[in-house]
């Protein structure tokens, strides 16, 4: 067992929420996102709020300026071939202004979060404005 899986924890409720979100968004018509954070004291990874964001601009507005977050995103888009795709990715939000302690905390949990959430791809973003180009980064037609 990997050392990060002993250091960071997920409650059974969080694991169930992750599973339901993954399964429930695969046929979504609108973008859906949930934000996760790490409790610095207990090292538990949990949903930051009860919100499921369907508007990318609202999500961008909610991301903190100085603290990292994991964002699970299901984003329906049309590929260049005309086919509809709904990629399920994790956005690793790591602002350049966050302190070294938080950077290390989130870096250590990144792969565990990726594996537990069962996302297909991790996209690193450093500012909320990076969400404006998410369609291009996911390979969708503009």
CSV table of C-alpha atoms in Angstrom, one decimal:
chain,number,residue,atom,x,y,z
A,1,UNK,CA,0.0,0.0,0.0
A,2,UNK,CA,1.3,3.4,-0.9
A,3,UNK,CA,2.4,5.7,1.9
A,4,UNK,CA,0.0,8.6,0.8
A,5,UNK,CA,-3.0,6.3,1.3
A,6,UNK,CA,-2.0,5.9,5.0
A,7,UNK,CA,-1.4,9.7,5.4
A,8,UNK,CA,-4.5,11.1,3.8
A,9,UNK,CA,-8.0,9.7,4.4
A,10,UNK,CA,-11.5,9.7,2.9
A,11,UNK,CA,-14.6,9.2,5.0
A,12,UNK,CA,-16.9,6.5,3.7
A,13,UNK,CA,-19.4,9.2,2.9
A,14,UNK,CA,-16.9,11.0,0.8
A,15,UNK,CA,-16.0,7.8,-1.1
A,16,UNK,CA,-19.7,7.2,-1.8
A,17,UNK,CA,-20.1,10.9,-3.0
A,18,UNK,CA,-17.1,10.4,-5.3
A,19,UNK,CA,-18.6,7.2,-6.7
A,20,UNK,CA,-22.1,8.7,-7.2
A,21,UNK,CA,-20.7,11.8,-8.9
A,22,UNK,CA,-18.6,9.8,-11.3
A,23,UNK,CA,-21.5,7.5,-12.2
A,24,UNK,CA,-24.1,10.3,-12.2
A,25,UNK,CA,-22.4,12.7,-14.5
A,26,UNK,CA,-21.4,10.4,-17.4
A,27,UNK,CA,-24.5,11.3,-19.4
A,28,UNK,CA,-24.8,14.9,-18.2
A,29,UNK,CA,-25.8,17.6,-20.7
A,30,UNK,CA,-24.2,20.5,-18.7
A,31,UNK,CA,-20.8,20.8,-17.1
A,32,UNK,CA,-20.8,19.5,-13.5
A,33,UNK,CA,-18.0,20.2,-11.0
A,34,UNK,CA,-17.4,19.6,-7.3
A,35,UNK,CA,-14.6,21.1,-5.3
A,36,UNK,CA,-12.5,19.1,-2.8
A,37,UNK,CA,-10.0,20.3,-0.2
A,38,UNK,CA,-7.7,18.8,2.4
A,39,UNK,CA,-8.2,19.5,6.1
A,40,UNK,CA,-4.8,20.5,7.3
A,41,UNK,CA,-5.3,19.1,10.8
A,42,UNK,CA,-6.9,15.7,10.1
A,43,UNK,CA,-5.5,15.3,6.5
A,44,UNK,CA,-9.0,14.2,5.4
A,45,UNK,CA,-9.9,14.9,1.9
A,46,UNK,CA,-13.6,16.1,1.7
A,47,UNK,CA,-15.9,18.1,-0.5
A,48,UNK,CA,-15.3,21.8,0.2
A,49,UNK,CA,-19.0,22.7,0.0
A,50,UNK,CA,-22.3,21.0,-0.8
A,51,UNK,CA,-22.4,22.7,-4.2
A,52,UNK,CA,-22.4,21.0,-7.5
A,53,UNK,CA,-21.4,23.7,-10.0
A,54,UNK,CA,-23.0,23.7,-13.4
A,55,UNK,CA,-21.6,27.1,-14.5
A,56,UNK,CA,-17.8,27.3,-15.1
A,57,UNK,CA,-17.8,31.0,-14.3
A,58,UNK,CA,-19.4,30.4,-10.9
A,59,UNK,CA,-16.8,27.7,-10.2
A,60,UNK,CA,-14.0,30.1,-11.2
A,61,UNK,CA,-15.5,32.7,-8.8
A,62,UNK,CA,-15.6,30.2,-5.9
A,63,UNK,CA,-11.9,29.1,-6.2
A,64,UNK,CA,-9.8,30.7,-3.5
A,65,UNK,CA,-6.9,33.0,-4.5
A,66,UNK,CA,-4.3,31.5,-2.2
A,67,UNK,CA,-5.3,27.9,-1.5
A,68,UNK,CA,-5.1,24.8,-3.7
A,69,UNK,CA,-8.1,22.6,-4.5
A,70,UNK,CA,-9.0,19.5,-6.3
A,71,UNK,CA,-11.9,20.0,-8.7
A,72,UNK,CA,-13.7,17.0,-10.2
A,73,UNK,CA,-15.2,18.0,-13.6
A,74,UNK,CA,-17.5,16.3,-16.0
A,75,UNK,CA,-17.6,18.5,-19.1
A,76,UNK,CA,-19.8,17.6,-22.1
A,77,UNK,CA,-18.2,18.8,-25.3
A,78,UNK,CA,-18.4,18.2,-29.1
A,79,UNK,CA,-15.2,16.8,-30.6
A,80,UNK,CA,-13.9,17.9,-33.9
A,81,UNK,CA,-15.4,14.8,-35.5
A,82,UNK,CA,-18.8,16.0,-34.3
A,83,UNK,CA,-19.1,13.3,-31.7
A,84,UNK,CA,-20.4,14.1,-28.2
A,85,UNK,CA,-17.9,13.3,-25.4
A,86,UNK,CA,-18.2,13.8,-21.6
A,87,UNK,CA,-14.7,13.6,-20.2
A,88,UNK,CA,-14.3,13.2,-16.5
A,89,UNK,CA,-11.2,14.9,-15.3
A,90,UNK,CA,-9.6,16.3,-12.1
A,91,UNK,CA,-8.5,19.9,-12.2
A,92,UNK,CA,-5.5,20.3,-9.8
A,93,UNK,CA,-5.8,24.0,-8.9
A,94,UNK,CA,-2.5,25.2,-7.5
A,95,UNK,CA,-2.3,29.1,-7.4
A,96,UNK,CA,1.1,30.5,-7.6
A,97,UNK,CA,0.4,32.6,-4.5
A,98,UNK,CA,-0.2,29.6,-2.1
A,99,UNK,CA,2.4,28.8,0.5
A,100,UNK,CA,4.9,26.0,0.3
A,101,UNK,CA,3.2,24.0,3.1
A,102,UNK,CA,-0.1,23.8,1.2
A,103,UNK,CA,1.7,23.1,-2.1
A,104,UNK,CA,3.4,20.0,-0.4
A,105,UNK,CA,0.1,18.9,1.2
A,106,UNK,CA,-1.8,18.9,-2.1
A,107,UNK,CA,1.1,17.5,-4.1
A,108,UNK,CA,1.3,14.5,-1.8
A,109,UNK,CA,-2.4,13.8,-2.2
A,110,UNK,CA,-2.7,14.4,-5.9
A,111,UNK,CA,-2.3,10.7,-7.1
A,112,UNK,CA,-4.4,9.3,-4.3
A,113,UNK,CA,-7.2,11.8,-5.2
A,114,UNK,CA,-6.8,10.9,-8.9
A,115,UNK,CA,-7.0,7.1,-8.2
A,116,UNK,CA,-9.8,7.3,-5.6
A,117,UNK,CA,-12.0,9.6,-7.9
A,118,UNK,CA,-11.1,7.4,-10.9
A,119,UNK,CA,-10.7,10.3,-13.2
A,120,UNK,CA,-9.3,9.9,-16.7
A,121,UNK,CA,-7.0,12.8,-16.7
A,122,UNK,CA,-5.5,15.5,-14.4
A,123,UNK,CA,-5.2,19.0,-15.7
A,124,UNK,CA,-3.1,21.5,-13.7
A,125,UNK,CA,-4.3,25.1,-13.5
A,126,UNK,CA,-2.7,28.0,-11.6
A,127,UNK,CA,-5.5,30.5,-11.8
A,128,UNK,CA,-9.3,30.5,-12.0
A,129,UNK,CA,-9.1,32.2,-15.4
A,130,UNK,CA,-7.5,29.0,-16.8
A,131,UNK,CA,-11.1,27.6,-16.7
A,132,UNK,CA,-11.9,29.8,-19.7
A,133,UNK,CA,-9.8,27.6,-21.9
A,134,UNK,CA,-11.0,24.3,-20.6
A,135,UNK,CA,-12.8,23.3,-23.8
A,136,UNK,CA,-9.6,23.5,-25.8
A,137,UNK,CA,-7.6,21.7,-23.1
A,138,UNK,CA,-10.1,18.9,-23.2
A,139,UNK,CA,-9.9,18.6,-27.0
A,140,UNK,CA,-13.3,20.0,-27.9
A,141,UNK,CA,-14.2,21.9,-31.0
A,142,UNK,CA,-14.2,25.7,-30.4
